Coordinates of C-alpha atoms in Angstrom, one line a residue:
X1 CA 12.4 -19.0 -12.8
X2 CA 9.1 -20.1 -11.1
X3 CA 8.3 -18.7 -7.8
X4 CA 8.7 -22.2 -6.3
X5 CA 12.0 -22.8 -8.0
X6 CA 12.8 -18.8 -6.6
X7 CA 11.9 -19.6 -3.1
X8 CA 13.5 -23.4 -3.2
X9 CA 17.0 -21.3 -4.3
X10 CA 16.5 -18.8 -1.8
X11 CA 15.8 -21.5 1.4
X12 CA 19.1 -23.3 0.0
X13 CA 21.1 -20.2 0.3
X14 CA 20.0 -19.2 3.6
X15 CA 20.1 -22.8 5.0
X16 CA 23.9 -22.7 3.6
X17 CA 25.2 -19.3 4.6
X18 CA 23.1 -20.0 8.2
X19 CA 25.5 -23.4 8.5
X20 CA 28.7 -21.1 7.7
X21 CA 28.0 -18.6 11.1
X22 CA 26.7 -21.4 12.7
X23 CA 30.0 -22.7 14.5
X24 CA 31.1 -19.3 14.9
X25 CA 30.0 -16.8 18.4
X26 CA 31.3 -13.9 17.2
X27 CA 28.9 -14.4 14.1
X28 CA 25.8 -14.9 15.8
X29 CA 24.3 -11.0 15.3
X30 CA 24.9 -12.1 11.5
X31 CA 23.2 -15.6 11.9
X32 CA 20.4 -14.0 13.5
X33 CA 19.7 -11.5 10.7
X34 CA 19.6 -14.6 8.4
X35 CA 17.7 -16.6 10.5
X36 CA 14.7 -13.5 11.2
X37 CA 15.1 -12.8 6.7
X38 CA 14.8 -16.2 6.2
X39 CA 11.3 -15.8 8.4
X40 CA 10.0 -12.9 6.9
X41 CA 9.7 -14.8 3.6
X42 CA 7.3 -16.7 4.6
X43 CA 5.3 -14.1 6.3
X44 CA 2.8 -12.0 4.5
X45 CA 3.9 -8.7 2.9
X46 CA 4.7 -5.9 5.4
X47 CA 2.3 -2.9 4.2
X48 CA 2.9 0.3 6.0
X49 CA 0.2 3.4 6.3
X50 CA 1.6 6.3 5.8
X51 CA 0.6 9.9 5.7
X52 CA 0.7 13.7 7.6
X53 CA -1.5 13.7 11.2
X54 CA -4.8 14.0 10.0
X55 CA -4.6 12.2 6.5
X56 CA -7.3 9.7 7.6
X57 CA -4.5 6.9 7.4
X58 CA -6.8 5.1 9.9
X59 CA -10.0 5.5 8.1
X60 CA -8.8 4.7 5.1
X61 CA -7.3 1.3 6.5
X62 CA -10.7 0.2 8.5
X63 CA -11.7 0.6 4.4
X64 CA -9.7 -1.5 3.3
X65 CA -10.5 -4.3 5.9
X66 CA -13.9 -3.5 5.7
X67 CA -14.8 -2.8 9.3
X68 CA -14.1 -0.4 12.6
X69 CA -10.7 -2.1 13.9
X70 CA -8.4 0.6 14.6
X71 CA -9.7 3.8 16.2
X72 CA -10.6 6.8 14.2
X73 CA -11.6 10.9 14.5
X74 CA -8.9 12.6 16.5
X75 CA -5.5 14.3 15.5
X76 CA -3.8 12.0 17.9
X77 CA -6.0 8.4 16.9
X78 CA -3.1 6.5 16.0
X79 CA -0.6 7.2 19.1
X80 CA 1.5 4.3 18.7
X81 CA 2.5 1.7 15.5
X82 CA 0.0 -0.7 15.2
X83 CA 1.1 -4.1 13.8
X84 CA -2.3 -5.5 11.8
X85 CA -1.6 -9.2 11.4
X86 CA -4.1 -12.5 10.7
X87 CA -5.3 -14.3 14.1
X88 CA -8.0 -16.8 14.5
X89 CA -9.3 -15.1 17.6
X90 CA -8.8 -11.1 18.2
X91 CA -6.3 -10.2 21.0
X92 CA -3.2 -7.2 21.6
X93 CA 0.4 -8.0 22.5
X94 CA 2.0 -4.6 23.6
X95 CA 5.1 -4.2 23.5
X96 CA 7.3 -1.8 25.1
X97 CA 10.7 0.6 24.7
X98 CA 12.4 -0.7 27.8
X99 CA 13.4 -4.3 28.9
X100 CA 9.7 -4.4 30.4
X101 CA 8.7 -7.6 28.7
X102 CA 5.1 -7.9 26.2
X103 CA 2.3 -7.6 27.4
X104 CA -1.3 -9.8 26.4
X105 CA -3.9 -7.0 26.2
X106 CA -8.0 -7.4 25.7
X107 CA -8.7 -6.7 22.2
X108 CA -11.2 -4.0 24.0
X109 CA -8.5 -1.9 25.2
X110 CA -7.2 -1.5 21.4
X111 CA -8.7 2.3 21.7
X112 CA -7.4 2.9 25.0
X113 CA -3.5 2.3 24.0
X114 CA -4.0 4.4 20.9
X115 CA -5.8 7.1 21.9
X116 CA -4.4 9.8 23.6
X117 CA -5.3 10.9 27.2
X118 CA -3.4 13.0 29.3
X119 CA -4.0 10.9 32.4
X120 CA -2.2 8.2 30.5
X121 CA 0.8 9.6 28.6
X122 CA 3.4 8.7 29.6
X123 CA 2.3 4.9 29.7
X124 CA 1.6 5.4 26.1
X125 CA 5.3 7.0 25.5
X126 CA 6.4 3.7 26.6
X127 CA 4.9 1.8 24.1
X128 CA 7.2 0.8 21.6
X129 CA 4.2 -0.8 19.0
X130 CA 1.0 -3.0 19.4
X131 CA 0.5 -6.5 17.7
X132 CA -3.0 -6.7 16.6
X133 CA -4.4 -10.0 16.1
X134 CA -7.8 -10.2 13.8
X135 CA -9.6 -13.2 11.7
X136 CA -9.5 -10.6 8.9
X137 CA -8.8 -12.3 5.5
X138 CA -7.2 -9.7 4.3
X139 CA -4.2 -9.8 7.1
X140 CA -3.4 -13.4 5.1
X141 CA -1.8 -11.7 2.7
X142 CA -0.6 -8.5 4.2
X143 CA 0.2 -7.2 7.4
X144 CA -1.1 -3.8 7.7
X145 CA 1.3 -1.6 10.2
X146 CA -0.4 1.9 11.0
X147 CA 1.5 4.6 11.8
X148 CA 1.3 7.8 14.0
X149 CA 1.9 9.9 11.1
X150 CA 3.9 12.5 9.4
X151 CA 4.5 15.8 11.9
X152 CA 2.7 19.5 9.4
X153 CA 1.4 22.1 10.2
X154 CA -1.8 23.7 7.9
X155 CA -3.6 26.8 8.3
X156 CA -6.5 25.6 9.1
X157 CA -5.1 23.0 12.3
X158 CA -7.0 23.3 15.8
X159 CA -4.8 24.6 18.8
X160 CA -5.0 21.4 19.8
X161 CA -3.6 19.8 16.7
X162 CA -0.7 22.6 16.7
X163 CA -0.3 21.3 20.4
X164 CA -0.1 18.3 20.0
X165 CA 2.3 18.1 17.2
X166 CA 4.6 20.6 19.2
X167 CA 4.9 18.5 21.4
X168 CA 5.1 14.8 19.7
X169 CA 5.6 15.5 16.4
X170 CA 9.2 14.9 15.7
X171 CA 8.9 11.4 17.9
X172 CA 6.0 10.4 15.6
X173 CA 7.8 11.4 12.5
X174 CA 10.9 9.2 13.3
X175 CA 8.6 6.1 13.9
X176 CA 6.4 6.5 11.2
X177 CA 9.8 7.5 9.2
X178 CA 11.1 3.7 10.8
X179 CA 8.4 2.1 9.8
X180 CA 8.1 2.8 6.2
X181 CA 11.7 2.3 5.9
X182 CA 11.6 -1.5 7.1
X183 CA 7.8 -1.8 5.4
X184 CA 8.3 -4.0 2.0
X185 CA 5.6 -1.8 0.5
X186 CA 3.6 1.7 1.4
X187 CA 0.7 3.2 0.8
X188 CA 1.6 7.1 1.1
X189 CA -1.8 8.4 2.0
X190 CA -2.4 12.9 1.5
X191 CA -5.6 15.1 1.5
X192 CA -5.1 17.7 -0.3
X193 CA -8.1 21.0 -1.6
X194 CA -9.2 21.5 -4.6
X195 CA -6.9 24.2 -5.7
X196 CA -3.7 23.4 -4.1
X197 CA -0.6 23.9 -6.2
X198 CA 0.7 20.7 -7.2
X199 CA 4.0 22.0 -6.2
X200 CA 3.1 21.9 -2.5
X201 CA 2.1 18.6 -2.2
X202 CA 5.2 17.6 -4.4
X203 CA 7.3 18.6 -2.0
X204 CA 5.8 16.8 0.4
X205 CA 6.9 13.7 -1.4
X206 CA 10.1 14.1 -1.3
X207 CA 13.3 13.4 0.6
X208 CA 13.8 10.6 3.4
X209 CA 10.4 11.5 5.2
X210 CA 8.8 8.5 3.7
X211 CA 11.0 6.0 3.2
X212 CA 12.6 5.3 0.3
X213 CA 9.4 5.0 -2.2
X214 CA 9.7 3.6 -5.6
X215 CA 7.5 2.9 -8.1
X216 CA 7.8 -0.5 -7.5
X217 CA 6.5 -0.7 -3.9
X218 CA 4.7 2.5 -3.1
X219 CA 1.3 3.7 -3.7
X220 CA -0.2 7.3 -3.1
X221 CA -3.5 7.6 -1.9
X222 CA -5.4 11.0 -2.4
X223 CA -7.7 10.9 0.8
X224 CA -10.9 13.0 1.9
X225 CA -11.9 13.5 -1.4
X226 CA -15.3 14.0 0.2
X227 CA -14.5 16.9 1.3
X228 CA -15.0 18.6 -2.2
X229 CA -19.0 17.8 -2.0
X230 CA -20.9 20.2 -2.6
X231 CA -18.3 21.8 -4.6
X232 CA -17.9 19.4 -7.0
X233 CA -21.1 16.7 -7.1
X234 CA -18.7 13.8 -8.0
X235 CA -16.1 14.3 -5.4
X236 CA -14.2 10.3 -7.0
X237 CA -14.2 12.1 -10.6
X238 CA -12.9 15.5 -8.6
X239 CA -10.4 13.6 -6.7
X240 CA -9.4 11.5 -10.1
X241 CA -8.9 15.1 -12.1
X242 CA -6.3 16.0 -9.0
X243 CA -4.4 12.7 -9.2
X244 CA -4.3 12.7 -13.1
X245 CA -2.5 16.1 -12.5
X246 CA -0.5 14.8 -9.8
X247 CA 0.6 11.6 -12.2
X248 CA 2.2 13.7 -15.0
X249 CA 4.3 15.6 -12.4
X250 CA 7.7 13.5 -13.2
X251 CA 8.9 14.1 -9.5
X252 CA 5.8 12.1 -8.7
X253 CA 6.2 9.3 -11.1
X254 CA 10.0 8.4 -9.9
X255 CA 8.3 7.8 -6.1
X256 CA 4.7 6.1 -7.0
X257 CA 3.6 3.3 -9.2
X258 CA 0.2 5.2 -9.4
X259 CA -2.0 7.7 -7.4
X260 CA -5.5 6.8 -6.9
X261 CA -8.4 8.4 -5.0
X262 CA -10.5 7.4 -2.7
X263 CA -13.2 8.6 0.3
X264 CA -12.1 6.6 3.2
X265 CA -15.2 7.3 5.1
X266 CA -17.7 6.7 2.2
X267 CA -15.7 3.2 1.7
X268 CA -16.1 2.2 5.8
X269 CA -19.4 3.8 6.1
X270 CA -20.2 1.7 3.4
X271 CA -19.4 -2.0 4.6
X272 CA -20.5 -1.3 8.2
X273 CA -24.1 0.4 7.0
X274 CA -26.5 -1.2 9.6
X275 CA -30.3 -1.9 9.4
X276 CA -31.4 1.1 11.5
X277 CA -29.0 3.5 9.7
X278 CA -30.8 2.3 6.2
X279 CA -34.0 2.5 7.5
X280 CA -33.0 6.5 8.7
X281 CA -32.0 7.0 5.1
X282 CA -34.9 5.7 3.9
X283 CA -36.8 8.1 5.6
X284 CA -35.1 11.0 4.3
X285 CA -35.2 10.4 1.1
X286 CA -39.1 10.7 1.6
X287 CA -38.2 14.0 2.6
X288 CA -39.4 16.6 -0.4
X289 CA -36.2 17.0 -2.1
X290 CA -36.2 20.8 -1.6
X291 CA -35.8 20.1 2.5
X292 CA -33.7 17.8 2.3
X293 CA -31.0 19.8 0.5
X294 CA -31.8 22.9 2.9
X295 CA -31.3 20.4 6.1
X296 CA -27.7 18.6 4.5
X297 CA -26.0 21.8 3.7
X298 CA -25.6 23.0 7.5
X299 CA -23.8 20.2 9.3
X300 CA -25.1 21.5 12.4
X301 CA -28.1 22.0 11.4
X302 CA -28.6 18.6 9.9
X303 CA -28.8 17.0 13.7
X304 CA -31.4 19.4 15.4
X305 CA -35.0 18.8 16.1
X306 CA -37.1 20.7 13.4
X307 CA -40.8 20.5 14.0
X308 CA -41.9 18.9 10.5
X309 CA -39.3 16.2 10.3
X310 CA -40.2 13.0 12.7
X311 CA -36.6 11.5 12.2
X312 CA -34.7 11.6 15.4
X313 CA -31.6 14.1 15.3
X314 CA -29.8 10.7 17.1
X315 CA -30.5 8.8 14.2
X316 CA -29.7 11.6 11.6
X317 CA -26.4 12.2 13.0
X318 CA -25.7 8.7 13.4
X319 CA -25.8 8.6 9.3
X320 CA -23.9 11.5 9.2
X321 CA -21.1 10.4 11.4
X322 CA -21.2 7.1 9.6
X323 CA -20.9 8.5 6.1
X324 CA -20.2 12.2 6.0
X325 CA -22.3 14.6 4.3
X326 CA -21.3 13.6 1.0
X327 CA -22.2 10.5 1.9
X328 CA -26.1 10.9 3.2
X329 CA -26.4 13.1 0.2
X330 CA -25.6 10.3 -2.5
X331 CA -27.2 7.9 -0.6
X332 CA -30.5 10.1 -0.6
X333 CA -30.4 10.4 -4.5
X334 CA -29.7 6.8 -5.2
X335 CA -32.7 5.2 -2.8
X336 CA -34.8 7.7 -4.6
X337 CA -33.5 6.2 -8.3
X338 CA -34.4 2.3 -6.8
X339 CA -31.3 1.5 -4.7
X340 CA -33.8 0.5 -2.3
X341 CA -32.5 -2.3 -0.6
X342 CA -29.6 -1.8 2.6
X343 CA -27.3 -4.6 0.3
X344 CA -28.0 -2.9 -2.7
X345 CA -27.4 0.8 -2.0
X346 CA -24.0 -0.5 0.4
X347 CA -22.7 -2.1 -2.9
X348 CA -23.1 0.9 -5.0
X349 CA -22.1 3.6 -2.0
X350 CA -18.4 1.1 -1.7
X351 CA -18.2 1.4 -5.1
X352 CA -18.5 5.5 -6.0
X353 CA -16.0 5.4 -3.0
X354 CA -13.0 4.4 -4.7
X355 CA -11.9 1.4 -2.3
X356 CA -12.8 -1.3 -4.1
X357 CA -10.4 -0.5 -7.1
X358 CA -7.9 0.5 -4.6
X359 CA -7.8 -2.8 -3.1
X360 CA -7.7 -4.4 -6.4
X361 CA -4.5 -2.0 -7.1
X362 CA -2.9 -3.2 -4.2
X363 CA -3.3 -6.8 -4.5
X364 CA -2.8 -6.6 -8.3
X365 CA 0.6 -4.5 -8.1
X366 CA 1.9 -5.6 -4.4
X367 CA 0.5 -9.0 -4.3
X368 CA 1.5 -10.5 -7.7
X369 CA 5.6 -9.8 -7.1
X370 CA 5.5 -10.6 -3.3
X371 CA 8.2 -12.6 -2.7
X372 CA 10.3 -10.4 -5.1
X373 CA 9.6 -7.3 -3.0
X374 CA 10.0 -9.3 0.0
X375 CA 13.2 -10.5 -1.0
X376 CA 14.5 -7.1 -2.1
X377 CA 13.9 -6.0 1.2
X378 CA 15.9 -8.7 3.3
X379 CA 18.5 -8.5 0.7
X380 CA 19.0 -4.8 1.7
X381 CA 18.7 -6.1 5.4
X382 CA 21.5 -8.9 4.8
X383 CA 23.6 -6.2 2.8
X384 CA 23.7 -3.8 5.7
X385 CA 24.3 -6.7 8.0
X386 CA 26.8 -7.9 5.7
X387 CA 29.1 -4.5 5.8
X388 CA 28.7 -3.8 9.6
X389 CA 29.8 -7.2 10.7
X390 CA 32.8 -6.4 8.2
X391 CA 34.1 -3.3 9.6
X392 CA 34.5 -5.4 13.1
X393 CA 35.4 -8.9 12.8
X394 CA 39.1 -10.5 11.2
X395 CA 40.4 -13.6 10.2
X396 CA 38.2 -16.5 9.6
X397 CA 34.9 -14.5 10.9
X398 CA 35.3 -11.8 8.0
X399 CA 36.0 -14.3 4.8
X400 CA 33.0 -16.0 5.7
X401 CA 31.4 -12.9 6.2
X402 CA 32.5 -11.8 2.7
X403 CA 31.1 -15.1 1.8
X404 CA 27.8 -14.5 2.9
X405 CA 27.5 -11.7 1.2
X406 CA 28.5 -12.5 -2.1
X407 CA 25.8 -15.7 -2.1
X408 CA 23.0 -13.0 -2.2
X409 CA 24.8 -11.2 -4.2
X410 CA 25.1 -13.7 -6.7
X411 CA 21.5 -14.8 -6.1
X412 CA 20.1 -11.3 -7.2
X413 CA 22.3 -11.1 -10.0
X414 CA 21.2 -14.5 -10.9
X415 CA 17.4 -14.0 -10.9
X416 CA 16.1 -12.6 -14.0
X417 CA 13.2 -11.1 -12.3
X418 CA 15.2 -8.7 -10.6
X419 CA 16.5 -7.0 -13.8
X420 CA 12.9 -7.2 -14.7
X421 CA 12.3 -5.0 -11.4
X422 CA 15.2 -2.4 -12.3
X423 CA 14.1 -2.0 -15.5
X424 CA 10.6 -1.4 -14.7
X425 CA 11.9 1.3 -12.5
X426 CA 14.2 3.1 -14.8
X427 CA 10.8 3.0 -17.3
X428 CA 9.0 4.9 -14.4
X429 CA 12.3 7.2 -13.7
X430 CA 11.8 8.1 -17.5
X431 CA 15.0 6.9 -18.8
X432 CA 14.2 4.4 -21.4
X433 CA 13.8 5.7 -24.9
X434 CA 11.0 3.3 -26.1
X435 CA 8.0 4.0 -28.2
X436 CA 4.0 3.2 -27.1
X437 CA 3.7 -0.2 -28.2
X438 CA 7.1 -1.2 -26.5
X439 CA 6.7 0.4 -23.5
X440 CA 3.2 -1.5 -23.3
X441 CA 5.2 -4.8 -23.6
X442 CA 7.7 -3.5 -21.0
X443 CA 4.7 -3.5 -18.7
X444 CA 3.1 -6.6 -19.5
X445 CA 6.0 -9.2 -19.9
X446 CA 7.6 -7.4 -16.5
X447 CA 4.0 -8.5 -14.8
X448 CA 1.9 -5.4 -14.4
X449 CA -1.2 -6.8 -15.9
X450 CA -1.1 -10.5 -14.5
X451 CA 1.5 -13.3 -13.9
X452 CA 0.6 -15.7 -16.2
X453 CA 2.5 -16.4 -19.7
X454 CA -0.7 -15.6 -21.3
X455 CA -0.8 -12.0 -19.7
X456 CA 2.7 -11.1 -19.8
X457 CA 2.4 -11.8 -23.7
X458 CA -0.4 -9.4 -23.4
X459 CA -3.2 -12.2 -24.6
X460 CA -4.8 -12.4 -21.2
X461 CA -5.2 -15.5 -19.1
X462 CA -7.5 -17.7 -22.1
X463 CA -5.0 -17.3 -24.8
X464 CA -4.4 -20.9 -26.7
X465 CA -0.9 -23.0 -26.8
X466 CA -0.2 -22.1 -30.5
X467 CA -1.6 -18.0 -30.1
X468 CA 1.1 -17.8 -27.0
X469 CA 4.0 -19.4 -29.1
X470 CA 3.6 -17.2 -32.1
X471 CA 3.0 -14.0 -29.7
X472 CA 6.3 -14.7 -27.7
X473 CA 8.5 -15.3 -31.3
X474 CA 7.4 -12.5 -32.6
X475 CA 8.4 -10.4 -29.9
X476 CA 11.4 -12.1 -29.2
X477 CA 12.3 -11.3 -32.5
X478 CA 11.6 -7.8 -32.4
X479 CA 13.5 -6.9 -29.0
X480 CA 16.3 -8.9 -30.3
X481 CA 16.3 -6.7 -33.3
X482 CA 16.5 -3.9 -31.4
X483 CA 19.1 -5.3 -29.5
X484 CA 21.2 -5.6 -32.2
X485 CA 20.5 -2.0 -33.8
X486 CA 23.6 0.6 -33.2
X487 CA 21.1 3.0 -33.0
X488 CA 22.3 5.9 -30.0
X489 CA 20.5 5.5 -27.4
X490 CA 21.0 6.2 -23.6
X491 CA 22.6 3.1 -21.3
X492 CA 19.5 2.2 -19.5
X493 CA 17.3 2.0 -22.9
X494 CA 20.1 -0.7 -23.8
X495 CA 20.6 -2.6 -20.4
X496 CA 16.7 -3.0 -20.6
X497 CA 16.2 -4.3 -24.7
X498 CA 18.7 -7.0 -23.7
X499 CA 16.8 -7.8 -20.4
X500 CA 13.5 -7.6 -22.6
X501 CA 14.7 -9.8 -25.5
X502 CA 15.5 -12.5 -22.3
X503 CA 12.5 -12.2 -21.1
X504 CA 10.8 -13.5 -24.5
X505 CA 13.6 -16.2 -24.8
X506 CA 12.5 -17.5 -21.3
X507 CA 8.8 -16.9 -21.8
X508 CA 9.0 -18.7 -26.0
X509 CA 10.7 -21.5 -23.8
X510 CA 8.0 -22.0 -21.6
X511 CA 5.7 -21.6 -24.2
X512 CA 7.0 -24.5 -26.6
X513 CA 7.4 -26.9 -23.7
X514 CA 3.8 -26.4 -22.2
X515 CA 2.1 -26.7 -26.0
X516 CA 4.0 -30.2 -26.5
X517 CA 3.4 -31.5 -23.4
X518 CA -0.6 -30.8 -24.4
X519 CA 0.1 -32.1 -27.6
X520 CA 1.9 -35.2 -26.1

């Protein structure tokens, strides 16, 4: 089914089973569940940022917007749940734990509800989340909810980070744990050094401190990777060894759809690179290289004045706040191979950071099955809804509860592309006994690569009429082969052939019909 036909059948239902509580007083808790799913669907996907206190959840989210919008550089930077949504001018609604009713903030003052201050904490305790409206494009397609963070300890925490989590760390857990529960997707973000055991940050992973991650709607991001310069001179590559590990853990793979790297800071610093801060670069990569290198190793020596360098500390650590040491360092080396242009050495410095193919990732893996992961999620809602409204209502206000329930029911079990979903889990859980080549058309027909017929065929998007028709019979054929062979195999291996061999039946389908309307 198309996504218009999906979403048609899905307004029809709710419309319907809205019209059944309706009439009815003691249904309205039900009806307003439907009513605020029904919403939801047509609002862009709910991403939540998640990650321990000092992950660099915020930096890594100004990345992926591309500019300084949430504040940054503290253990406590993200206080309180910010809500990141599209607006056409830039404004807060606060909103608060009590009956004390919203609040219109100046977008100025974002810093001041998030940060914390002693002078002001227990008006930022009452704070329940913010609404942040931006004209960022990105925010059409998602909203971006960043939370406090995950409460852990590490050896190498301030007092004032063990403190502070003391303190607030089990509150912030249960909200950011909130949050990614009710999120339709997540992007688990983790630092994690160069020669920490793999088992450690496993365990991290699991249980109900995240959510409920599959590999379907969850992410992990390996932040900071930075912070293995000068160690290791490509910290991406570094950070892209650790994830690879991280990737064949099979713990890992039953919780994430992939694990990707990325330097948060680099990424920001990037984008937001301003004319003076090039021009500062520019004049230390006329620095002879052998001072330069003495001068970045010490961060505190970087900023002081030294008698035969005529670059103000101010403007040196303004570079290095801006992009880290890492940062200054790479930037130095490529002006001095010809990135010397601000645009040009910006492009390349985004790039080596890892966002960019992060943001592809996302958009690619979240974007492409929206409405399917949005819908999974109110399902879940309505199904909850459903079985509490059960356990207190009789007579006529429990059958058509009942009722209501079974219509999404029956619609899940109806849409195809929700056994495409559960099979494309059970693949990443490691249950299905399928060889290379089938468990690369598993991937491709289930929408990995692309939505169009031509790239769930795996022929990409300029395949012809008569290459996607042959393409679809032939593996039609052979999943229907399989379907038939007695061969023993585990339950899940055969639940997902027969889903597999429908989905080449519904693709061939499609196929014929578009080549003979061109044809026509």
């Amino acid at each position: 089914m198309s996504e218009l036909k999906l979403r048609e059948k899905v307004q029809k239902v709710f419309k319907e089973t809205q019209a059944l509580c309706a009439p009815h007083a003691s249904l309205k808790p039900l009806h307003d569940v439907l009513r605020e799913c029904s919403e939801r669907l047509d609002q862009p996907m709910r991403v939540a940022i998640v990650g321990f206190i000092k992950a660099g959840k915020s930096t890594a989210m100004n990345a992926l917007l591309g500019e300084l919008l949430v504040a940054t550089g503290t253990v406590e930077a993200t206080f309180n749940v910010n809500w990141l949504k599209w607006g056409a001018s830039s404004s807060l609604m606060v909103h608060y734990k009590n009956e004390r009713p919203p609040e219109s903030k100046s977008f100025k003052e974002l810093e001041a509800l998030t940060l914390r201050a002693n002078e002001n904490l227990d008006y930022l305790l009452s704070i329940k989340f913010i609404e942040v409206f931006h004209p960022n494009p990105m925010l059409k397609t998602f909203n971006l909810i960043d939370t406090p963070g995950l409460a852990s300890f590490y050896k190498d925490d301030s007092q004032n980070t063990i403190d502070f989590i003391k303190l607030h760390g089990q509150e912030l857990t249960e909200v950011t744990q909130s949050e990614a529960s009710n999120a339709d997707a997540v992007l688990y973000l983790f630092s994690q050094s160069l020669h920490m055991e793999e088992k450690t940050i496993v365990e991290h992973f699991q249980g109900a401190a995240i959510g409920q991650p599959t590999p379907i709607n969850a992410i992990g991001v390996l932040t900071k990777i930075d912070f293995y310069w000068p160690d290791k001179p490509d910290p991406l590559a570094a950070g892209e060894t650790i994830a690879t590990r991280l990737r064949e853990d099979a713990q890992v793979r039953r919780l994430f759809y992939t694990i990707y790297p990325v330097s948060g800071l680099l990424g920001l610093g990037a984008q937001t690179l301003a004319p003076d801060e090039f021009e500062t670069l520019r004049r230390l990569a006329g620095l002879p290289i052998e001072r330069f290198e003495r001068l970045i190793r010490n961060v505190h020596r970087f900023a002081r004045e030294h008698p035969d360098i005529d670059i103000s500390p101010v403007h040196r650590q303004a570079v290095l706040d801006k992009l880290g040491r890492y940062g200054v360092d790479l930037s130095i080396k490529l002006i001095r191979e010809g990135f010397d242009a601000r645009e040009r050495l910006a492009e390349e410095l985004f790039r080596r950071s890892g966002v960019p193919q992060l943001l592809d990732l996302v958009i690619s893996h979240f974007g492409n099955r929206a409405l399917l992961i949005k819908l999974g999620t109110v399902l879940r809602q309505i199904e909850g809804a459903c079985f509490q409204e059960r356990r207190r209502l009789k007579g006529q206000e429990r059958d058509i509860t009942e009722d209501v329930a079974a219509r999404f029911d029956e619609l899940e079990t109806d849409e195809h592309a929700f056994h495409e979903l559960r099979i494309l889990r059970s693949h990443y859980e490691g249950k299905l006994e399928f060889d290379a080549s089938e468990v690369q058309q598993l991937l491709e027909v289930t929408g990995e690569y692309g939505s169009s017929i031509g790239e769930r065929l795996g022929l990409g998007e300029r395949a012809t009429a008569s290459e996607i028709v042959q393409a679809a019979q032939e593996k039609l054929e052979h999943w229907q082969r399989k379907a038939n062979d007695f061969s023993p195999v585990n339950r899940e291996t055969i639940d997902a052939t027969n889903v597999l061999a429908r989905s080449y039946e519904r693709l061939l389908y499609h196929a014929k019909m578009v080549k003979h309307y061109m044809y026509l």
